[in-house]
Short mmCIF file of C-alpha atoms in Angstrom, two decimals:
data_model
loop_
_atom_site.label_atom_id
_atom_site.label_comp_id
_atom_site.label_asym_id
_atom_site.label_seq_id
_atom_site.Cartn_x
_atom_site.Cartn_y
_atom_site.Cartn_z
CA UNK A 1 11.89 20.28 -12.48
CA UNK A 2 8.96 20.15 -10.18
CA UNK A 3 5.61 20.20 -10.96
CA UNK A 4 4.11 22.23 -7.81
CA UNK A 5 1.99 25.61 -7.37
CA UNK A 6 3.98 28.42 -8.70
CA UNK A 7 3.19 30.53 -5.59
CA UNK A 8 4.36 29.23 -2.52
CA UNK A 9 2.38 31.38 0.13
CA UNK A 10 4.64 33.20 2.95
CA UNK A 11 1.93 32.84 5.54
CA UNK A 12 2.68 30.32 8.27
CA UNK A 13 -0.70 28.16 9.58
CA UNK A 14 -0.80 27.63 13.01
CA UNK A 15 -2.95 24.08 14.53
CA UNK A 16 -5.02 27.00 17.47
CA UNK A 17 -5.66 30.31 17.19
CA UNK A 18 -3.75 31.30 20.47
CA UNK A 19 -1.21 33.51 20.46
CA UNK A 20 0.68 31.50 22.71
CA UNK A 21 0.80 28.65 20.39
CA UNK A 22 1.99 30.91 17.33
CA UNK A 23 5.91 30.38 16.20
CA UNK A 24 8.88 32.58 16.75
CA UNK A 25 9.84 35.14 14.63
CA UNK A 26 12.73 32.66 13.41
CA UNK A 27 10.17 30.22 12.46
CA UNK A 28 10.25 27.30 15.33
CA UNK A 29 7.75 26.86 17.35
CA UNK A 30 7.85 27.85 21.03
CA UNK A 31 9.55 25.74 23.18
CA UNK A 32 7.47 24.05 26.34
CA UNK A 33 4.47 22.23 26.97
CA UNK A 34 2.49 25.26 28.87
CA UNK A 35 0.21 25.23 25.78
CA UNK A 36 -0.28 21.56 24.73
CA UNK A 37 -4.30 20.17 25.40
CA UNK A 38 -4.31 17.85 27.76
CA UNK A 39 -7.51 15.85 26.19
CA UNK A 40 -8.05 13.92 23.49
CA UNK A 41 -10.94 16.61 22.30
CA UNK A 42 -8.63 19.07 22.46
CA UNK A 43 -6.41 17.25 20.29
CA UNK A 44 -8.89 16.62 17.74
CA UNK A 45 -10.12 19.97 17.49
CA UNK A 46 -6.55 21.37 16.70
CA UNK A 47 -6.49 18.25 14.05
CA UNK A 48 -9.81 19.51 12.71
CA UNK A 49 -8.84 22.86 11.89
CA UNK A 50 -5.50 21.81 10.49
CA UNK A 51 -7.60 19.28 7.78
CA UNK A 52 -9.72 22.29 7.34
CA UNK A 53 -7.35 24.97 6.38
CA UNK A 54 -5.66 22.29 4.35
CA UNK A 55 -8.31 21.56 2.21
CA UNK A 56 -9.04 25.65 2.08
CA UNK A 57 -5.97 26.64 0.93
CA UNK A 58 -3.29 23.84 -0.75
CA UNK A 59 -0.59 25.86 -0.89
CA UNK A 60 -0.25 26.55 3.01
CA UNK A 61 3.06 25.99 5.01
CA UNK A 62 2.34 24.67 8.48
CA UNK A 63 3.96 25.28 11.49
CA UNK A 64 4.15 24.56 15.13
CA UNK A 65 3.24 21.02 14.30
CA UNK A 66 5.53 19.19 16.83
CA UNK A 67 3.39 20.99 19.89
CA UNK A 68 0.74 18.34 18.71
CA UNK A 69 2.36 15.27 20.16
CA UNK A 70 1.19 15.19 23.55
CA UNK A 71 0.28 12.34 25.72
CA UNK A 72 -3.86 12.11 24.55
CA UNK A 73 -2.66 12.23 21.21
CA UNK A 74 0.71 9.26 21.70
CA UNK A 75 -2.13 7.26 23.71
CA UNK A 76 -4.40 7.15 21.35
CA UNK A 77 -1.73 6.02 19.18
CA UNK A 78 -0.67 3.52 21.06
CA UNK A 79 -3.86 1.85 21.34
CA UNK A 80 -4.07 2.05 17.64
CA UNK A 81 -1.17 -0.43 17.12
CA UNK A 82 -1.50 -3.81 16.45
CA UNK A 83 -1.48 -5.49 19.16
CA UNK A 84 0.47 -9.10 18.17
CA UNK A 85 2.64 -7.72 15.90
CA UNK A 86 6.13 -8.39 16.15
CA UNK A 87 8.84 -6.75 18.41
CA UNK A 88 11.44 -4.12 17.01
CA UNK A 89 14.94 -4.64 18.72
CA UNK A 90 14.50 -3.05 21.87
CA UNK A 91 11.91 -6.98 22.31
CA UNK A 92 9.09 -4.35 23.71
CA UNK A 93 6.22 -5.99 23.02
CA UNK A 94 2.98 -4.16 22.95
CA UNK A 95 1.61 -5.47 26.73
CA UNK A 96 4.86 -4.59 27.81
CA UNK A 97 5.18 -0.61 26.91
CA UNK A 98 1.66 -0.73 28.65
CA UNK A 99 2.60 -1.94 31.67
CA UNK A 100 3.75 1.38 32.59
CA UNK A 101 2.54 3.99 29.77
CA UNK A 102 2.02 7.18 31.41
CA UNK A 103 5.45 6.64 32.52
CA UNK A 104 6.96 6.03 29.41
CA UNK A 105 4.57 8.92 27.76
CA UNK A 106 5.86 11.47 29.80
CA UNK A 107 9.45 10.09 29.05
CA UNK A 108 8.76 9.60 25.41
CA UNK A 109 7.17 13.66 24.98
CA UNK A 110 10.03 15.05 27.22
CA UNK A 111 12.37 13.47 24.53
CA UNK A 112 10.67 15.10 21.54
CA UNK A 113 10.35 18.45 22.66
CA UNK A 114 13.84 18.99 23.92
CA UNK A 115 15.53 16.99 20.52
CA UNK A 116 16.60 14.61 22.32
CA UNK A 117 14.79 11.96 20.90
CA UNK A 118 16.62 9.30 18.66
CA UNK A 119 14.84 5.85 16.87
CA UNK A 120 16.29 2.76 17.36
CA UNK A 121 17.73 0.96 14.80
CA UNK A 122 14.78 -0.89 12.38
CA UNK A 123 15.05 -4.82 12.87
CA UNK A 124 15.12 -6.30 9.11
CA UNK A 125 13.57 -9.48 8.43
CA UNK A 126 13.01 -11.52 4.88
CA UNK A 127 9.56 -12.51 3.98
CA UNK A 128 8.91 -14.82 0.77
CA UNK A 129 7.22 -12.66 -2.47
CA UNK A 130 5.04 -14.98 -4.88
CA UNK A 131 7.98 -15.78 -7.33
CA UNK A 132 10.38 -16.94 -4.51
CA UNK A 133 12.59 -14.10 -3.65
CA UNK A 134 12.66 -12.52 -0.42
CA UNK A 135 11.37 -9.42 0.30
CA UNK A 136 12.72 -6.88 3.16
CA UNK A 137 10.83 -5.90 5.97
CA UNK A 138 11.16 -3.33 8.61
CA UNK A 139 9.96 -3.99 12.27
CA UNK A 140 10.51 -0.47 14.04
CA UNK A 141 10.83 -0.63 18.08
CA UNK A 142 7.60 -0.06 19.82
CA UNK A 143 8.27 2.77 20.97
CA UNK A 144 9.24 4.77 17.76
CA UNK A 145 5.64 2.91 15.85
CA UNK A 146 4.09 5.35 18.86
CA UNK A 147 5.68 8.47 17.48
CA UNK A 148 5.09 7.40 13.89
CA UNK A 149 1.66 6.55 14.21
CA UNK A 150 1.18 10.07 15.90
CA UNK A 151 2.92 11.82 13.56
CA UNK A 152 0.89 10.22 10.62
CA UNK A 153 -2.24 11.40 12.13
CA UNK A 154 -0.98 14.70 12.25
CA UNK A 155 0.55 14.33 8.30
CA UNK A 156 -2.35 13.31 6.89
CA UNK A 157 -4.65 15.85 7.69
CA UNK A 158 -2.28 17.75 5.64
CA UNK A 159 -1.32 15.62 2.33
CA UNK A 160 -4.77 13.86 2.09
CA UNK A 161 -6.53 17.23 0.87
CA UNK A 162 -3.68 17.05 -1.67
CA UNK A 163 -2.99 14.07 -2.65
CA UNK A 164 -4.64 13.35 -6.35
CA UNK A 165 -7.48 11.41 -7.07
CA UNK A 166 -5.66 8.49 -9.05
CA UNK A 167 -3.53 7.75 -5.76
CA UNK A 168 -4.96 5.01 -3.92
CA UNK A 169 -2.16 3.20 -1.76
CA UNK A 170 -2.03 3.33 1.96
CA UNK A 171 -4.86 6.14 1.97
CA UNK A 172 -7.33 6.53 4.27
CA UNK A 173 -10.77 5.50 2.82
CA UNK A 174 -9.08 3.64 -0.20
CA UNK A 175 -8.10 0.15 -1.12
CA UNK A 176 -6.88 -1.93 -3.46
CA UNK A 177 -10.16 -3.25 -5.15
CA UNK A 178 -10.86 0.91 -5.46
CA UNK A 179 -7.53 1.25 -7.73
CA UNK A 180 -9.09 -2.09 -9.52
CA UNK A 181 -12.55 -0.89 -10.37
CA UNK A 182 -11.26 2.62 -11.27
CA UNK A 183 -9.00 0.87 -13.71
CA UNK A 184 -11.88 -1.42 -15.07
CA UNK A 185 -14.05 1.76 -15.51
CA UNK A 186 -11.26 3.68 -17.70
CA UNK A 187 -10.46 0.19 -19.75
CA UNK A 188 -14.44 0.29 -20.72
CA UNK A 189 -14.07 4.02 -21.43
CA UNK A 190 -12.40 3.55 -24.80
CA UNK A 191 -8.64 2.59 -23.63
CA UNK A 192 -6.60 0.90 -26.18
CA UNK A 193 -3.33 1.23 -25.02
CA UNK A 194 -1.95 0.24 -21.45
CA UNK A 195 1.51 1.30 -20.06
CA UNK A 196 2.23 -1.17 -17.18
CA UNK A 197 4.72 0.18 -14.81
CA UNK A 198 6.52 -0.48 -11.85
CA UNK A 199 9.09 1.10 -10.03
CA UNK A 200 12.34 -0.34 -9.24
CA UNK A 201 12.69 -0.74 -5.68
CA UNK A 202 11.57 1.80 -5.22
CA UNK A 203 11.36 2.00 -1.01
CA UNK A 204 15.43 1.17 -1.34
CA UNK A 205 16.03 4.16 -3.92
CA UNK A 206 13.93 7.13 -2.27
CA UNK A 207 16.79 10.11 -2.11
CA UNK A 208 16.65 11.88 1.55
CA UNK A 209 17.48 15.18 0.14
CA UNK A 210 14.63 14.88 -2.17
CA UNK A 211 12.29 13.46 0.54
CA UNK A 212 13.52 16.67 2.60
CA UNK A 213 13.11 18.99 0.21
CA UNK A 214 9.19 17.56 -0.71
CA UNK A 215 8.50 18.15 3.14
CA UNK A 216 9.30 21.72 3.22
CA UNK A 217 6.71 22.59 0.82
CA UNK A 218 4.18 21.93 3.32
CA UNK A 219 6.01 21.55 6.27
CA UNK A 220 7.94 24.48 7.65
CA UNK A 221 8.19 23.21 11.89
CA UNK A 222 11.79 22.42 11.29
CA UNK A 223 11.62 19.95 14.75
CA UNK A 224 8.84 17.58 12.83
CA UNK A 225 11.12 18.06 9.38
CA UNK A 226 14.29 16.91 11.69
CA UNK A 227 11.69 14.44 13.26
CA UNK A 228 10.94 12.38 10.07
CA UNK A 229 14.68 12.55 8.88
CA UNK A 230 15.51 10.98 11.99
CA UNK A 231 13.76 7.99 10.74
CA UNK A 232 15.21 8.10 7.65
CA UNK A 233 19.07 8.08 9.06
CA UNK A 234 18.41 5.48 11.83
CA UNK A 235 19.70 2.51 10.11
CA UNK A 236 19.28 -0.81 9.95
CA UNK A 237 20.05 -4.11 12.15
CA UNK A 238 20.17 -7.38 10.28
CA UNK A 239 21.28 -10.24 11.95
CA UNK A 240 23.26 -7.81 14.66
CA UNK A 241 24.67 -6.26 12.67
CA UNK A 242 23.91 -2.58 12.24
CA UNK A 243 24.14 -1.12 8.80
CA UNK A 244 23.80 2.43 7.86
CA UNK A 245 21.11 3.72 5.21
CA UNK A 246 21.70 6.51 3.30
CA UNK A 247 18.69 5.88 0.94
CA UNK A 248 15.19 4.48 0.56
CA UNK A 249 12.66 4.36 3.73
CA UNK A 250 11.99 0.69 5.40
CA UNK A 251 9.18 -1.19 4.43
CA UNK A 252 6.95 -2.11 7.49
CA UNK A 253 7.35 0.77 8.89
CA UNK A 254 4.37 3.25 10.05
CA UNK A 255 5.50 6.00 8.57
CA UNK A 256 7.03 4.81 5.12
CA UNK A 257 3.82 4.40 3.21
CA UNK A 258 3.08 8.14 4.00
CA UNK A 259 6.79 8.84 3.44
CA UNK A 260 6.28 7.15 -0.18
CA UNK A 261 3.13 8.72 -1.00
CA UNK A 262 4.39 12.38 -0.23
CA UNK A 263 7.70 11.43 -2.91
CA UNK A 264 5.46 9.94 -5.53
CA UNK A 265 3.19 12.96 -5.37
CA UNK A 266 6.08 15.31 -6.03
CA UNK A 267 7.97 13.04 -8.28
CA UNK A 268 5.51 11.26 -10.47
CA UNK A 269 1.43 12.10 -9.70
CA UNK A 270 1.87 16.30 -10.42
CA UNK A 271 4.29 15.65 -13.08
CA UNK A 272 1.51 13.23 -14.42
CA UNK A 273 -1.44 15.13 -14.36
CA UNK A 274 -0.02 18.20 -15.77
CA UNK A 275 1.48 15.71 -18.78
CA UNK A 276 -1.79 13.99 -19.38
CA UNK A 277 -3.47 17.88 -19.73
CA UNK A 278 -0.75 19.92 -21.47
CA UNK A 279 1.35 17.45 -24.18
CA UNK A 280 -1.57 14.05 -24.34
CA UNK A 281 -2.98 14.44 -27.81
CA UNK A 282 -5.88 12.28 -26.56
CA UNK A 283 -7.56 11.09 -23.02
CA UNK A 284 -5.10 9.57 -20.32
CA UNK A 285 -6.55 7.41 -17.34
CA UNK A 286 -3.75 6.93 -14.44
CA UNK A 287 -4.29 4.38 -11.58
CA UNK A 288 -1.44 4.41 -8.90
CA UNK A 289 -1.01 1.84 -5.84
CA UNK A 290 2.10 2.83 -4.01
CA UNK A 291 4.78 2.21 -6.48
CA UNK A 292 2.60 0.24 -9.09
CA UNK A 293 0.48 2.17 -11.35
CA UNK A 294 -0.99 1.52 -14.66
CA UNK A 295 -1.83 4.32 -17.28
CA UNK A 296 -4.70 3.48 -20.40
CA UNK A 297 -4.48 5.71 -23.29
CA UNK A 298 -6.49 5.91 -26.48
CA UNK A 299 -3.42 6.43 -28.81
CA UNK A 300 -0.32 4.29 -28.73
CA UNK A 301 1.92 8.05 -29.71
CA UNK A 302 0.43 9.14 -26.27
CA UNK A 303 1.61 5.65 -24.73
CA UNK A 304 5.10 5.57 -26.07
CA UNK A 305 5.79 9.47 -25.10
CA UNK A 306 4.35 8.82 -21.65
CA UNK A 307 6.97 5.69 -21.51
CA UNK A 308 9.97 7.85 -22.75
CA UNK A 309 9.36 10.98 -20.73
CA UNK A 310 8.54 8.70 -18.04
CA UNK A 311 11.93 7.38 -17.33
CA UNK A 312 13.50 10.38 -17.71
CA UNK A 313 11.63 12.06 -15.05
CA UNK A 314 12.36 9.56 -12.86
CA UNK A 315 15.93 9.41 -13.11
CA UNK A 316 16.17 12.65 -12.06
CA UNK A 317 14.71 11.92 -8.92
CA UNK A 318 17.25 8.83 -8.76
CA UNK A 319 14.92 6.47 -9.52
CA UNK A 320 13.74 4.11 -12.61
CA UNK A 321 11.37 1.68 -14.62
CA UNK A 322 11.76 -1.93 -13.78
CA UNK A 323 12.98 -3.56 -17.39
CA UNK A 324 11.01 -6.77 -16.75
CA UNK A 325 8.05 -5.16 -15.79
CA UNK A 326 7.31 -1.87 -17.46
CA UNK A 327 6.03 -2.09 -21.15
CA UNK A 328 3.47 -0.93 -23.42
CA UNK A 329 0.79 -2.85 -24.72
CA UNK A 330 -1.98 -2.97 -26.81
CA UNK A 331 -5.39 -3.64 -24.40
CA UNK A 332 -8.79 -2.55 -25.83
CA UNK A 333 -11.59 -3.57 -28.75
CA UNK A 334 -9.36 -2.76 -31.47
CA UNK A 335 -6.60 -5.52 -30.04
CA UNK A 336 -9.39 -7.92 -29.35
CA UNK A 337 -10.79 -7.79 -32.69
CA UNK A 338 -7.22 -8.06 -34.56
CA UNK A 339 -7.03 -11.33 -32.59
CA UNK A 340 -10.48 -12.09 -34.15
CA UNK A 341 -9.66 -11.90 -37.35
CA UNK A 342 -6.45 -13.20 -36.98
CA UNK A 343 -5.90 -16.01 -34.17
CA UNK A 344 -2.61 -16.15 -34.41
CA UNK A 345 -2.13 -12.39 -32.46
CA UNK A 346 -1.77 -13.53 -28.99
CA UNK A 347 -4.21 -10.87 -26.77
CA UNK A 348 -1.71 -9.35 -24.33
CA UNK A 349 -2.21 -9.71 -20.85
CA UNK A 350 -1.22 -7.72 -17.43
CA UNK A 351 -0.68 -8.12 -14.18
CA UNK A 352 -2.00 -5.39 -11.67
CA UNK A 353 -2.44 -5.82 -7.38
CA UNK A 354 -2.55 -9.86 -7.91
CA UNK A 355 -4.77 -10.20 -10.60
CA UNK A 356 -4.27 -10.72 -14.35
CA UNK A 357 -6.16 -8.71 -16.61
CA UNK A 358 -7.31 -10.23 -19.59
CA UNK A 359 -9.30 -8.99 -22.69
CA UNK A 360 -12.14 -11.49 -23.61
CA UNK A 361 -15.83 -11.06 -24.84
CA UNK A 362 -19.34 -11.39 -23.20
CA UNK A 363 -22.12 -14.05 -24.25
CA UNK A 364 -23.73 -11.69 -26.64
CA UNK A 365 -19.99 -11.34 -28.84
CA UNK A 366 -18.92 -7.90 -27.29
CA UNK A 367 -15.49 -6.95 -26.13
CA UNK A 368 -15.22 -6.72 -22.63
CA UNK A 369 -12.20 -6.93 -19.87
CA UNK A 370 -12.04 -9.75 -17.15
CA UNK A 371 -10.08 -10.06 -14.04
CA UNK A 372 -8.57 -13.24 -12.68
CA UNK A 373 -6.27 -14.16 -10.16
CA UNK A 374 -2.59 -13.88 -10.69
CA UNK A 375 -0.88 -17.52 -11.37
CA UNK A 376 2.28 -15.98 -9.64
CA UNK A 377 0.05 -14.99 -6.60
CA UNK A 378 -2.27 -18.24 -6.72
CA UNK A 379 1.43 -20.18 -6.89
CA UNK A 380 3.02 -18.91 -3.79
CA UNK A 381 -0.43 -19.07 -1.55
CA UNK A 382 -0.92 -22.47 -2.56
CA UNK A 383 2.96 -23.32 -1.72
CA UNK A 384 2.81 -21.45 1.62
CA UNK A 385 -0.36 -23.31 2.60
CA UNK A 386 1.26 -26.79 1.87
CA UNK A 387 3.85 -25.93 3.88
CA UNK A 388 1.51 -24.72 6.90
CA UNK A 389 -0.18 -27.83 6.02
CA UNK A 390 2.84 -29.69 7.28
CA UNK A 391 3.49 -27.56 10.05
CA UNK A 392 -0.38 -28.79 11.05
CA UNK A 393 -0.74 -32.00 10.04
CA UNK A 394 -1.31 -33.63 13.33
CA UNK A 395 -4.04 -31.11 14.86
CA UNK A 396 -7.77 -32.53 15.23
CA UNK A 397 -9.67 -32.73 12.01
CA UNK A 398 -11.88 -30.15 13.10
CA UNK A 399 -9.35 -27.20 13.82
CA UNK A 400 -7.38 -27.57 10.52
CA UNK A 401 -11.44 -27.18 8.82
CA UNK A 402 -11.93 -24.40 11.21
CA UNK A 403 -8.07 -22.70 9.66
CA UNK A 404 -8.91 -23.77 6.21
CA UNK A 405 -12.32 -22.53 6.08
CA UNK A 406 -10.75 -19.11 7.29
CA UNK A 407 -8.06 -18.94 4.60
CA UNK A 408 -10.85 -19.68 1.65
CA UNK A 409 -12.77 -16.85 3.23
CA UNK A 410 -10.05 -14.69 3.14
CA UNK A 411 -9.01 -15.85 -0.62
CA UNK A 412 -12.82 -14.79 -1.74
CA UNK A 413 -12.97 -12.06 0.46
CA UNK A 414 -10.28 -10.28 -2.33
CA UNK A 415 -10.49 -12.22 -5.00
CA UNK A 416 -13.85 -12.38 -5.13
CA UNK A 417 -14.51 -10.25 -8.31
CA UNK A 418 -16.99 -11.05 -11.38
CA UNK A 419 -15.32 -13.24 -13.59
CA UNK A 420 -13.23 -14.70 -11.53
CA UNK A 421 -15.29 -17.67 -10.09
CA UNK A 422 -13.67 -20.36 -12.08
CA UNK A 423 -9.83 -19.35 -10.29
CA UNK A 424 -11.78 -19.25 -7.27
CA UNK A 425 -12.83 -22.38 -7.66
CA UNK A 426 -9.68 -24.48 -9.08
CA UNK A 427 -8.14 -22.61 -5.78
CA UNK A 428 -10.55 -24.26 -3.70
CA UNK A 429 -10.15 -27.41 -4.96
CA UNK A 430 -6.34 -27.54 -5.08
CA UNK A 431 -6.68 -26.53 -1.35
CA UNK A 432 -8.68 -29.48 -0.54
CA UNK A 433 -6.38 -31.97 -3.06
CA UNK A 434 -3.58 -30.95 -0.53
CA UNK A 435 -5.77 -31.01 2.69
CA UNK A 436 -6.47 -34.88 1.54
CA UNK A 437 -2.64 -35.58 0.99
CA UNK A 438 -1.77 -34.08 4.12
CA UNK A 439 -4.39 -36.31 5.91
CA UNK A 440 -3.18 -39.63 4.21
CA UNK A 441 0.35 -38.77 5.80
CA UNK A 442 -0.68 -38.97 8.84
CA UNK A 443 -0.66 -42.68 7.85
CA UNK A 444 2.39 -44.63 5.29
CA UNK A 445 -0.55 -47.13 4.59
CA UNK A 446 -3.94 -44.99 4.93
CA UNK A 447 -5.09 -43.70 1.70
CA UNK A 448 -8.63 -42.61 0.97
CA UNK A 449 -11.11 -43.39 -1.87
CA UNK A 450 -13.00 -41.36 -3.70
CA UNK A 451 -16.01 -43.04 -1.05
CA UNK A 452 -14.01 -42.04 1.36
CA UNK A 453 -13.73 -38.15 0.17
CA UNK A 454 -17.30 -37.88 -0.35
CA UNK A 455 -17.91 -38.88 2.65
CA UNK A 456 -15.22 -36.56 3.93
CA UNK A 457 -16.48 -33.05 2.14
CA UNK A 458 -20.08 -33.67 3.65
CA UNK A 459 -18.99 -34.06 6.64
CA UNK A 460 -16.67 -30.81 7.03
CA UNK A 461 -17.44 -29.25 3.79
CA UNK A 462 -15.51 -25.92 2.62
CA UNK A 463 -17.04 -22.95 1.91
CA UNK A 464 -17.60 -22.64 -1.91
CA UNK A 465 -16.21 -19.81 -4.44
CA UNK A 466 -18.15 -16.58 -3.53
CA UNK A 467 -17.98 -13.01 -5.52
CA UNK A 468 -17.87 -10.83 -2.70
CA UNK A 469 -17.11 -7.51 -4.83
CA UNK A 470 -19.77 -6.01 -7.99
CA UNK A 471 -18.82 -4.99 -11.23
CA UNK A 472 -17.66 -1.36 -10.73
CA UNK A 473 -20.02 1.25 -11.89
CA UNK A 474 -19.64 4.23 -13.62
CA UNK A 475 -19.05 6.51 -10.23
CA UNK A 476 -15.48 6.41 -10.88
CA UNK A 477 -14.95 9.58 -12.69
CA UNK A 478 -12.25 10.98 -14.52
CA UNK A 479 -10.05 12.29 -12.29
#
């Protein structure tokens, strides 16, 4: 069913080259702290080597990982965090755990090494998605972000060597406007068919014995395996009310990202590439952010295989396609010049990390593929900001330009693509429309001219529609 090496190597990796620090003949590690570095070099040395033999040989099985997590390395993970973010349900706040972190270091590593370390409970809250629903989100404790942010560090030296080239979510090095351009490049490589996918919810539907077993093929410490399934099985505690989980991984959490990448790679991204080479009668081009991913192909027999074979791979994984928002379409020249000949063919259209991909044509009459910004997305910032607007109304003229100026920066700072400047802009000026209503409130009689807006835009003007990203070039190779 899986899609991994067919020769699992016996030999077990160790971070040093000690003998101390070597595991049992059982397979855990040592027990103890006599051999842990007490620097943050030290640390990073034993990370070094670990990324190195990972990249060397991809079929390794680590061990003695948990002898890692030592106070330099749970410091500097500490100080990683974000500082303002919110409080798990212990209420630690970030200047509080500091108040006494050496302390609660020493506490915190005496925990982990003898087992008998537990997570809190993961405080759920509801944040608003684009079309209006709520979305979950997990806010760990403080103290359990420390040990997940540590234990990431460690993880990825391992999985990012691995990890395919089409994988671009929560990655270090790689963003969003990477999967974009990398998607741009394959749709001007001759794609004429695009499967649009998206998982299901997919962080609610993640099976733990799965997720176990996908661990073990890299991971044989059996106290960091135990570690991560710990924050798998700690629940969850909405509204005080504690509720058990015996599926999916929390979103918001430090971990979960990782978590999600290491399923999907098992699950979906091997599976993939070995479809795309052994059974595609023609090229593939895969582009995966977290759960969302989009595939191009140059036949539509390719396309509707890929979409039938898809969701039965899935499913036995226990998860599945969302109806609404998986199909296959046709997206290339060939669809563009059907509509052409014909203008009643409607030009299909999809959505991909908040912007809408559309197929249109250049000055000089040539097919190409344009990117602008997603109504759904450009509906629910513009609602959220009238709101804020409200919340706001009554500050000084010259903070709400100062906030304002900040969010259009922001809005251009992603959406700032070619071909998107005329989104950019009708953002912009909607912003402003409800900046001006906002102000009139103040006021049941003060309304304000057009004089009176002139006026008003030279003296606090807003910055104007920027592209802040090129046109992708051709270094995005097949991959």
């Amino acid at each position: 069913m899986l899609v991994v090496p067919e020769k699992l190597t016996n030999a077990v990796v160790t971070p040093a080259e000690s003998v101390e620090e070597r595991s049992t003949a059982d397979g855990n590690p040592p027990r103890g702290n006599a051999v842990q570095p007490q620097s943050w070099e030290a640390v990073q040395t034993r990370l070094e080597r670990i990324g190195e033999r990972a990249i060397q040989d991809k079929e390794a099985k680590f061990d003695n990982l948990l002898s890692l997590l030592t106070a330099p390395l749970l410091r500097h993970a500490y100080e990683g965090l974000r500082r303002g973010a919110a409080a798990g349900v212990d209420n630690v706040t970030w200047e509080q755990f500091g108040e006494q972190l050496d302390v609660r270091l020493d506490d915190l590593i005496g925990r982990i090494h003898r087992g008998s370390y537990h997570p809190q409970p993961v405080r759920r809250v509801f944040i608003p998605k684009a079309d209006g629903r709520m979305r979950p989100l997990g806010i760990p404790a403080l103290e359990d972000k420390v040990v997940q942010q540590a234990v990431k560090m460690v993880l990825e030296r391992i999985y990012e060597p691995a990890f395919l080239g089409f994988s671009y979510g929560f990655r270090p090095g790689r963003n969003q406007h990477g999967a974009l351009d990398a998607l741009a490049v394959a749709i001007g490589r001759g794609v004429e068919w695009v499967l649009d996918a998206d998982i299901k919810a997919f962080f609610d539907t993640i099976d733990h014995a799965w997720m176990q077993r996908f661990i073990e093929h890299r991971i044989g410490d059996r106290r960091m395996v135990r570690l991560l399934l710990k924050w798998l099985h700690a629940g969850v505690m909405e509204e005080g009310k504690l509720l058990e989980v015996e599926r999916g991984t929390p979103q918001g959490g430090i971990i979960s990202p990782l978590l999600a990448n290491i399923y999907l790679h098992y699950a979906l991204d091997l599976w993939v590439h070995h479809w795309r080479r052994n059974t595609a009668v023609s090229d593939v081009y895969v582009v995966r952010y977290a759960d969302d991913f989009v595939m191009g192909f140059r036949l539509e027999q390719d396309a509707r295989a890929m979409r039938e074979a898809l969701t039965e791979r899935l499913a036995s994984f226990g998860l599945g396609l969302h109806p609404e928002k998986t199909r296959v379409i046709a997206f290339g020249k060939k669809a563009w010049m059907e509509h052409e000949r014909d203008r009643s063919i409607r030009l299909a259209t999809f959505d991909f990390l908040g912007f809408t991909h559309v197929m249109t044509k250049t000055r000089g009459g040539r097919f190409t593929m344009r990117r602008r910004t997603s109504r759904k997305k450009r509906t629910g910032k513009l609602q959220s900001l009238r709101e804020e607007f409200r919340q706001r109304r009554h500050q000084p003229v010259v903070t709400q330009h100062k906030w304002i100026s900040s969010v259009l920066r922001g809005h251009y700072g992603y959406y700032g693509v070619p071909g998107n400047s005329a989104s950019m802009k009708v953002f912009r000026w909607r912003v402003e429309c409800a900046w001006f209503r906002s102000l009139e409130r103040r006021s049941q009689r003060a309304r304000m001219t057009e004089a009176d807006k002139t006026r008003f835009r030279t003296h606090w003007p807003l910055p104007p529609a920027k592209i802040t990203h090129p046109w992708p070039d051709d270094r995005f190779t097949r991959r």
